Amino acid sequence: MIANVALLPGDGIGPEVCDGALQTLQAVAARFSHEFRVQTHLIGGAAIDAVGEPLPAATVEACRGADAVFLGAVGGPRWDSLPPARRPEKGLLALRRALGVFCNLRPARAWPACLRASPLRPEVVAGADVMIVRELTGGAYFGEPRGRDSAQGRRRAFETGSYDEHEIARVARLAFGIARHRRRKVCSVDKANVLETSRLWREVVCEVARDFPDVQLEHQLVDSAAMRLCFAPASFDVLLTENLFGDILSDQAACLPGTVGLLPSASVGAGGPGLFEPVHGSAPDIAGRDMANPAGAILSAAMMLRHGLGLEQEARCMEAAVEAVLAGGVHTADLRPAKAAGTREFAAAVVREIAG
Ligand code: NAD
Ligand code: IPM
Ligand code: MN
């Protein structure tokens, strides 16, 4: 296969973890005789510095024309005081919208090799394996009107949390389909005791569920679901939720593997190129120090092979390589500070494992 990948390294540790992911991708290409043609483009703070905007039109065009898009991370303190429309994060949000990738898959599991790194007791976290399906292009992230004004001499800020039934049904449908290939359970997470959008969410999810009688559906309020993710993480299979709740719960799910540095994601749904990026941010506190865990990015590259390019066997090879490296005791400092490997050393170990 020849595939064109648009690479958007972005800011902070983004370029470092992208390097690692790219090397492992090229190792897979060599082993399975594929060719991945990678072109790098600007996004986020790097794009603001270079051309004055977080998502240049040339980047959108290149992403639309690629077979898959791979992103590192955006954002950092340098750009935090810019107006909302010119922040690095706005570039990422606009890219998700431009690609129409409404379904964000964020798997999290307790890796047997990392059980001691989890803040949860081994007997609580063991066996946990949850697929968070986060709606990605709706809700309070995008609803209009939004902004600031002043009322009675006081500054006021507002956004609109809104979902229509189509937005809910299409992501629910994908979540049920995914559950069919797993343990056939969907937990839909909402705040239906308070929010109007959540009440519609629950209604529509129930309607979609009728087409999936073989999948068990339960509903849970987001506050207690957050608690359950810590107290009984192994009780979840697919966790389906809206954009904002999914953002929060997916970072919380870092307590399963013991670090956010191990969490990958895939954003799909539109039929065009998917967007693949680790769950973590630009980690300004460790950027440029060869300390970042590249595993989340490498596992995102595996998700790109599976969900973006249809290369299942290759995806498994990459995931098995990460697992073998961790099982062999090679780890970055976020998992355990003692005898930690650097970003480059960890990625090189995965490359060696793939090469066999
Ligand atoms: P963060 O995920 O960047 O960092 C949180 C903590 O986790 C930090 O202590 C960091 O060092 C650590 N960490 C994150 N990734 C790691 C890795 N791969 N290896 C080891 N340690 C890692 O979240 P934050 O500090 O809240 O945000 C920093 C910036 O990143 C902000 O500007 C935010 O908007 C942005 N952000 C971007 C994305 C994205 O691009 N997808 C996601 C989240 C946050
Ligand atoms: C994520 C990030 C983004 C989000 C930010 C950087 C816009 O936190 O991908 O989880 O909130 O979706
Ligand atoms: Mn987030």
Coordinates of C-alpha atoms and ligand atoms in Angstrom, one line a residue:
M1 CA 0.0 0.0 0.0
I2 CA 1.1 3.6 -0.7
A3 CA -0.6 6.0 1.8
N4 CA -0.2 9.8 2.2
V5 CA -0.1 11.0 5.7
A6 CA -0.4 14.6 6.7
L7 CA 1.7 15.1 9.8
L8 CA 0.9 18.1 12.1
P9 CA 3.5 18.0 15.0
G10 CA 2.2 21.2 16.6
D11 CA 3.7 22.5 19.9
G12 CA 5.5 21.4 23.1
I13 CA 6.1 17.7 23.2
G14 CA 4.0 17.3 20.0
P15 CA 7.1 17.2 17.7
E16 CA 9.0 14.8 20.0
V17 CA 6.2 12.2 20.3
C18 CA 5.5 12.6 16.5
D19 CA 9.2 11.7 15.8
G20 CA 8.8 8.5 17.8
A21 CA 5.5 7.6 16.1
L22 CA 6.9 8.3 12.7
Q23 CA 9.9 6.0 13.3
T24 CA 7.7 3.1 14.4
L25 CA 5.4 3.8 11.4
Q26 CA 8.3 3.5 9.0
A27 CA 9.4 0.3 10.8
V28 CA 6.0 -1.1 10.1
A29 CA 6.2 0.0 6.5
A30 CA 9.5 -1.7 6.0
R31 CA 8.3 -4.9 7.7
F32 CA 5.1 -5.2 5.7
S33 CA 6.3 -3.6 2.4
H34 CA 4.1 -0.5 2.5
E35 CA 5.1 3.1 1.7
F36 CA 3.9 5.9 3.9
R37 CA 4.5 9.3 2.3
V38 CA 4.6 11.8 5.1
Q39 CA 4.3 15.6 4.6
T40 CA 4.5 18.0 7.5
H41 CA 2.2 21.0 8.0
L42 CA 1.6 23.8 10.4
I43 CA -1.0 23.9 13.2
G44 CA -1.4 25.5 16.6
G45 CA 1.1 27.8 18.2
A46 CA 3.7 26.9 15.6
A47 CA 1.4 28.1 12.9
I48 CA 0.5 31.3 14.8
D49 CA 4.3 32.0 15.0
A50 CA 4.9 31.3 11.4
V51 CA 1.9 32.7 9.6
G52 CA -0.3 34.4 12.2
E53 CA -3.2 31.9 12.5
P54 CA -3.6 28.5 14.2
L55 CA -5.0 26.6 11.2
P56 CA -3.7 27.9 7.8
A57 CA -5.9 27.1 4.8
A58 CA -3.0 25.2 3.3
T59 CA -3.0 22.8 6.2
V60 CA -6.7 22.1 5.9
E61 CA -6.3 21.5 2.2
A62 CA -3.4 19.1 2.7
C63 CA -5.3 17.2 5.4
R64 CA -8.4 16.9 3.2
G65 CA -6.3 15.5 0.4
A66 CA -4.4 13.0 2.6
D67 CA -5.4 9.4 3.4
A68 CA -4.9 10.1 7.2
V69 CA -3.9 13.0 9.4
F70 CA -1.6 12.5 12.4
L71 CA -1.3 15.2 15.1
G72 CA 1.0 15.7 18.0
A73 CA -0.4 18.4 20.4
V74 CA -1.2 22.1 20.3
G75 CA -1.0 24.9 22.9
G76 CA 1.2 26.3 25.5
P77 CA 1.6 29.3 27.9
R78 CA 3.1 31.4 25.2
W79 CA -0.2 31.7 23.3
D80 CA -2.6 31.6 26.3
S81 CA -3.4 35.3 26.3
L82 CA -4.4 35.5 22.6
P83 CA -8.1 36.1 21.7
P84 CA -10.2 32.9 21.5
A85 CA -10.2 32.8 17.7
R86 CA -6.5 32.9 17.5
R87 CA -5.6 30.4 20.2
P88 CA -3.7 27.2 19.2
E89 CA -6.6 25.0 20.5
K90 CA -8.9 26.8 18.1
G91 CA -6.8 25.4 15.3
L92 CA -7.4 21.8 16.5
L93 CA -11.1 22.3 17.0
A94 CA -11.5 23.9 13.6
L95 CA -9.6 21.0 12.0
R96 CA -11.9 18.4 13.7
R97 CA -14.9 20.3 12.3
A98 CA -13.3 20.7 8.9
L99 CA -12.7 17.0 8.6
G100 CA -16.1 16.2 10.1
V101 CA -14.6 13.6 12.5
F102 CA -17.5 13.5 14.9
C103 CA -16.6 10.2 16.6
N104 CA -13.5 10.1 18.8
L105 CA -12.3 6.7 20.1
R106 CA -10.3 6.8 23.2
P107 CA -9.4 3.4 24.5
A108 CA -7.9 3.0 27.9
R109 CA -6.8 -0.1 29.7
A110 CA -4.8 -1.4 32.5
W111 CA -1.6 -2.8 30.8
P112 CA -0.5 -5.9 32.7
A113 CA 3.1 -4.6 32.6
C114 CA 2.1 -1.3 34.2
L115 CA -0.3 -2.4 37.0
R116 CA 2.0 -0.9 39.6
A117 CA 2.0 2.5 37.9
S118 CA -1.7 3.0 38.3
P119 CA -2.8 5.1 41.3
L120 CA -5.6 2.5 41.7
R121 CA -4.9 -0.7 43.6
P122 CA -4.0 -3.6 41.3
E123 CA -7.0 -5.6 42.2
V124 CA -9.3 -2.7 41.3
V125 CA -7.7 -1.8 38.0
A126 CA -6.7 -5.3 36.8
G127 CA -8.6 -6.3 33.7
A128 CA -10.0 -2.8 33.0
D129 CA -10.4 -2.2 29.3
V130 CA -12.8 0.7 28.3
M131 CA -13.4 2.2 24.9
I132 CA -14.6 5.8 25.4
V133 CA -16.6 7.0 22.5
R134 CA -16.6 10.8 22.7
E135 CA -18.8 12.9 20.4
L136 CA -16.3 15.4 18.9
T137 CA -17.9 18.1 16.8
G138 CA -20.9 19.3 18.9
G139 CA -22.0 20.4 22.3
A140 CA -20.8 23.4 24.2
Y141 CA -17.5 23.2 22.3
F142 CA -19.2 24.5 19.1
G143 CA -22.7 25.7 20.0
E144 CA -23.7 29.3 19.1
P145 CA -24.2 31.9 20.4
R146 CA -21.0 32.1 22.5
G147 CA -18.9 35.0 23.7
R148 CA -18.8 37.8 26.3
D149 CA -20.8 40.8 27.0
S150 CA -21.7 42.9 30.0
A151 CA -24.9 42.9 31.8
Q152 CA -25.7 45.5 34.5
G153 CA -22.1 46.6 34.5
R154 CA -20.8 43.0 35.1
R155 CA -18.7 41.0 32.7
R156 CA -20.6 38.0 31.5
A157 CA -19.5 35.0 29.5
F158 CA -21.6 32.3 27.8
E159 CA -21.7 29.4 25.4
T160 CA -24.5 27.3 24.1
G161 CA -24.6 23.5 24.7
S162 CA -26.6 22.1 21.9
Y163 CA -27.1 18.8 20.2
D164 CA -29.5 17.8 17.5
E165 CA -30.8 14.2 17.1
H166 CA -28.7 13.5 14.0
E167 CA -25.5 14.4 15.8
I168 CA -26.4 12.1 18.7
A169 CA -27.7 9.2 16.5
R170 CA -24.7 8.9 14.3
V171 CA -22.1 8.7 17.1
A172 CA -24.4 6.3 19.1
R173 CA -24.7 4.1 16.0
L174 CA -20.9 3.8 15.8
A175 CA -20.6 3.1 19.5
F176 CA -23.0 0.2 19.3
G177 CA -21.2 -1.1 16.3
I178 CA -17.9 -1.0 18.2
A179 CA -19.5 -2.8 21.2
R180 CA -20.5 -5.7 18.9
H181 CA -16.8 -6.4 18.4
R182 CA -16.1 -6.2 22.1
R183 CA -18.1 -7.3 25.2
R184 CA -21.5 -6.0 23.8
K185 CA -22.1 -3.4 26.5
V186 CA -22.7 0.3 26.1
C187 CA -22.9 2.7 29.0
S188 CA -24.2 6.1 27.8
V189 CA -23.1 8.8 30.1
D190 CA -25.1 12.1 30.4
K191 CA -26.5 14.6 32.9
A192 CA -30.2 13.9 32.1
N193 CA -31.2 14.9 35.6
V194 CA -30.3 18.5 34.8
L195 CA -29.5 19.2 31.2
E196 CA -32.0 19.4 28.3
T197 CA -29.3 18.2 25.8
S198 CA -28.7 15.2 28.0
R199 CA -32.4 14.3 28.0
L200 CA -32.5 14.4 24.2
W201 CA -29.2 12.4 24.2
R202 CA -30.8 9.6 26.3
E203 CA -33.9 9.6 24.2
V204 CA -32.0 9.2 20.9
V205 CA -29.5 6.7 22.3
C206 CA -32.5 4.5 23.3
E207 CA -33.9 4.8 19.8
V208 CA -30.6 3.7 18.2
A209 CA -30.3 0.9 20.7
R210 CA -33.4 -0.8 19.2
D211 CA -31.3 -1.7 16.1
F212 CA -28.8 -3.4 18.4
P213 CA -30.8 -5.8 20.5
D214 CA -27.7 -7.9 21.1
V215 CA -25.9 -5.0 22.8
Q216 CA -26.8 -4.3 26.5
L217 CA -27.4 -0.6 27.1
E218 CA -27.3 1.2 30.4
H219 CA -27.4 4.9 31.2
Q220 CA -25.4 6.6 33.9
L221 CA -25.2 10.2 35.1
V222 CA -21.7 11.7 34.5
D223 CA -20.9 12.4 38.2
S224 CA -21.4 8.9 39.3
A225 CA -19.8 7.5 36.1
A226 CA -16.7 9.5 37.0
M227 CA -16.8 7.8 40.4
R228 CA -17.3 4.4 38.8
L229 CA -14.3 4.9 36.5
C230 CA -12.1 5.0 39.6
F231 CA -14.0 2.5 41.8
A232 CA -14.9 -0.2 39.3
P233 CA -13.1 0.6 36.0
A234 CA -13.3 -3.0 34.8
S235 CA -17.1 -2.8 34.8
F236 CA -17.1 -0.7 31.6
D237 CA -16.9 -1.9 28.1
V238 CA -18.0 1.0 25.7
L239 CA -18.6 4.4 27.4
L240 CA -20.5 6.7 25.0
T241 CA -20.7 10.3 25.9
E242 CA -20.9 13.9 24.6
N243 CA -17.9 16.1 23.8
L244 CA -17.2 17.9 27.1
F245 CA -17.9 14.9 29.4
G246 CA -15.7 12.8 27.1
D247 CA -12.8 15.2 27.3
I248 CA -12.8 15.1 31.0
L249 CA -13.5 11.3 31.5
S250 CA -10.8 10.4 28.9
D251 CA -8.1 12.2 30.9
Q252 CA -9.4 10.6 34.1
A253 CA -9.1 7.2 32.3
A254 CA -5.3 7.8 32.5
C255 CA -5.6 6.2 36.0
L256 CA -6.0 2.9 34.2
P257 CA -2.6 2.6 32.5
G258 CA -1.1 4.9 35.1
T259 CA -0.2 7.8 32.8
V260 CA -1.9 10.0 30.2
G261 CA 1.2 9.3 28.1
L262 CA -0.2 5.9 27.2
L263 CA -3.6 7.0 25.8
P264 CA -4.2 7.1 22.1
S265 CA -7.1 8.4 20.1
A266 CA -8.7 8.1 16.7
S267 CA -11.3 10.6 15.3
V268 CA -13.4 9.2 12.5
G269 CA -16.9 9.2 11.1
A270 CA -17.0 11.4 8.0
G271 CA -15.8 8.9 5.5
G272 CA -12.8 11.1 4.6
P273 CA -9.4 11.1 6.3
G274 CA -9.4 10.4 10.0
L275 CA -7.5 12.3 12.6
F276 CA -5.1 10.4 14.9
E277 CA -3.6 12.0 18.0
P278 CA -2.6 11.1 21.5
V279 CA -5.0 12.2 24.3
H280 CA -2.4 14.2 26.1
G281 CA -1.6 17.9 25.5
S282 CA 1.6 19.7 24.7
A283 CA 3.0 19.1 28.3
P284 CA 5.0 22.4 28.5
D285 CA 6.5 21.3 31.8
I286 CA 8.6 18.6 30.1
A287 CA 8.8 19.8 26.5
G288 CA 12.2 19.7 24.8
R289 CA 13.8 17.4 27.5
D290 CA 13.5 14.0 25.8
M291 CA 11.2 13.0 28.7
A292 CA 7.8 12.6 27.0
N293 CA 6.2 9.2 26.7
P294 CA 5.8 8.6 23.0
A295 CA 3.6 5.5 23.5
G296 CA 0.3 7.4 23.3
A297 CA 1.4 8.7 19.9
I298 CA 2.8 5.3 18.8
L299 CA -0.5 3.7 19.7
S300 CA -2.4 6.5 17.9
A301 CA -0.3 5.6 14.8
A302 CA -1.5 2.0 15.3
M303 CA -5.1 3.3 15.4
M304 CA -4.4 5.1 12.2
L305 CA -3.3 1.9 10.6
R306 CA -6.4 0.1 11.8
H307 CA -9.2 2.8 11.5
G308 CA -7.6 5.0 8.9
L309 CA -5.8 2.7 6.5
G310 CA -7.5 -0.7 7.1
L311 CA -4.2 -2.3 8.1
E312 CA -5.3 -4.5 11.1
Q313 CA -2.4 -6.9 11.2
E314 CA 0.1 -4.0 11.0
A315 CA -1.8 -2.2 13.8
R316 CA -1.6 -5.3 16.0
C317 CA 2.1 -5.6 15.3
M318 CA 2.7 -2.0 16.5
E319 CA 0.6 -2.5 19.7
A320 CA 2.3 -5.8 20.5
A321 CA 5.6 -4.1 20.1
V322 CA 4.7 -1.4 22.7
E323 CA 3.4 -4.1 25.0
A324 CA 6.6 -6.1 24.7
V325 CA 8.8 -3.1 25.3
L326 CA 6.8 -2.2 28.5
A327 CA 6.8 -5.9 29.6
G328 CA 10.6 -5.9 29.1
G329 CA 10.8 -3.1 31.7
V330 CA 11.6 -0.2 29.3
H331 CA 9.5 2.9 30.4
T332 CA 9.6 6.6 30.5
A333 CA 9.6 8.7 33.7
D334 CA 5.8 9.2 33.8
L335 CA 5.3 5.5 34.4
R336 CA 8.2 5.2 37.0
P337 CA 11.0 7.7 37.6
A338 CA 13.6 5.1 38.5
K339 CA 15.7 3.9 35.5
A340 CA 13.5 5.8 33.1
A341 CA 14.2 5.8 29.4
G342 CA 14.0 8.9 27.3
T343 CA 11.5 9.6 24.5
R344 CA 14.0 8.6 21.8
E345 CA 15.2 5.5 23.7
F346 CA 11.7 4.2 24.2
A347 CA 10.7 4.8 20.5
A348 CA 13.9 3.0 19.4
A349 CA 13.1 0.0 21.5
V350 CA 9.7 -0.2 19.9
V351 CA 11.3 0.1 16.4
R352 CA 13.6 -2.8 17.2
E353 CA 10.7 -4.9 18.4
I354 CA 8.8 -4.2 15.2
A355 CA 11.8 -5.0 13.0
G356 CA 12.0 -8.4 14.9
Ligands
NAD1 P1 -1.1 17.9 29.3 O1 -1.7 16.7 28.9 O2 -0.2 18.6 28.3 O3 -0.2 17.7 30.6 C1 -0.7 17.2 31.8 C2 0.4 16.5 32.6 O4 0.7 15.2 32.0 C3 1.7 17.2 32.7 O5 2.3 17.0 33.9 C4 2.5 16.6 31.6 O6 3.9 16.6 31.8 C5 2.0 15.2 31.6 N1 2.1 14.5 30.3 C6 1.3 14.8 29.3 N2 1.7 14.0 28.2 C7 2.7 13.3 28.6 C8 3.6 12.4 27.9 N3 3.4 12.0 26.7 N4 4.6 11.8 28.6 C9 4.8 12.2 29.9 N5 4.0 13.0 30.6 C10 3.0 13.6 29.9 O7 -2.3 18.9 29.8 P2 -2.2 20.4 30.3 O8 -1.0 20.7 31.0 O9 -3.5 20.7 30.9 O10 -2.2 21.3 28.9 C11 -1.0 21.8 28.3 C12 -1.4 22.4 27.0 O11 -1.8 21.4 26.1 C13 -2.5 23.4 27.1 O12 -2.2 24.5 26.2 C14 -3.7 22.7 26.5 O13 -4.6 23.5 25.9 C15 -3.0 21.8 25.5 N6 -3.7 20.5 25.2 C16 -3.7 20.1 23.9 C17 -4.2 18.9 23.6 C18 -4.1 18.4 22.1 O14 -3.4 19.0 21.4 N7 -4.8 17.4 21.7 C19 -4.8 18.1 24.5 C20 -4.8 18.5 25.9 C21 -4.3 19.7 26.2
IPM2 C1 -8.3 17.0 23.9 C2 -7.9 18.4 24.2 C3 -8.7 19.4 23.3 C4 -10.2 19.2 23.6 C5 -8.3 20.8 23.4 C6 -6.8 21.0 23.3 C7 -9.0 21.7 22.4 O1 -8.1 18.6 25.6 O2 -8.1 16.6 22.7 O3 -8.7 16.2 24.8 O4 -10.7 19.8 24.6 O5 -10.8 18.4 22.9
MN3 MN -8.5 16.8 26.7

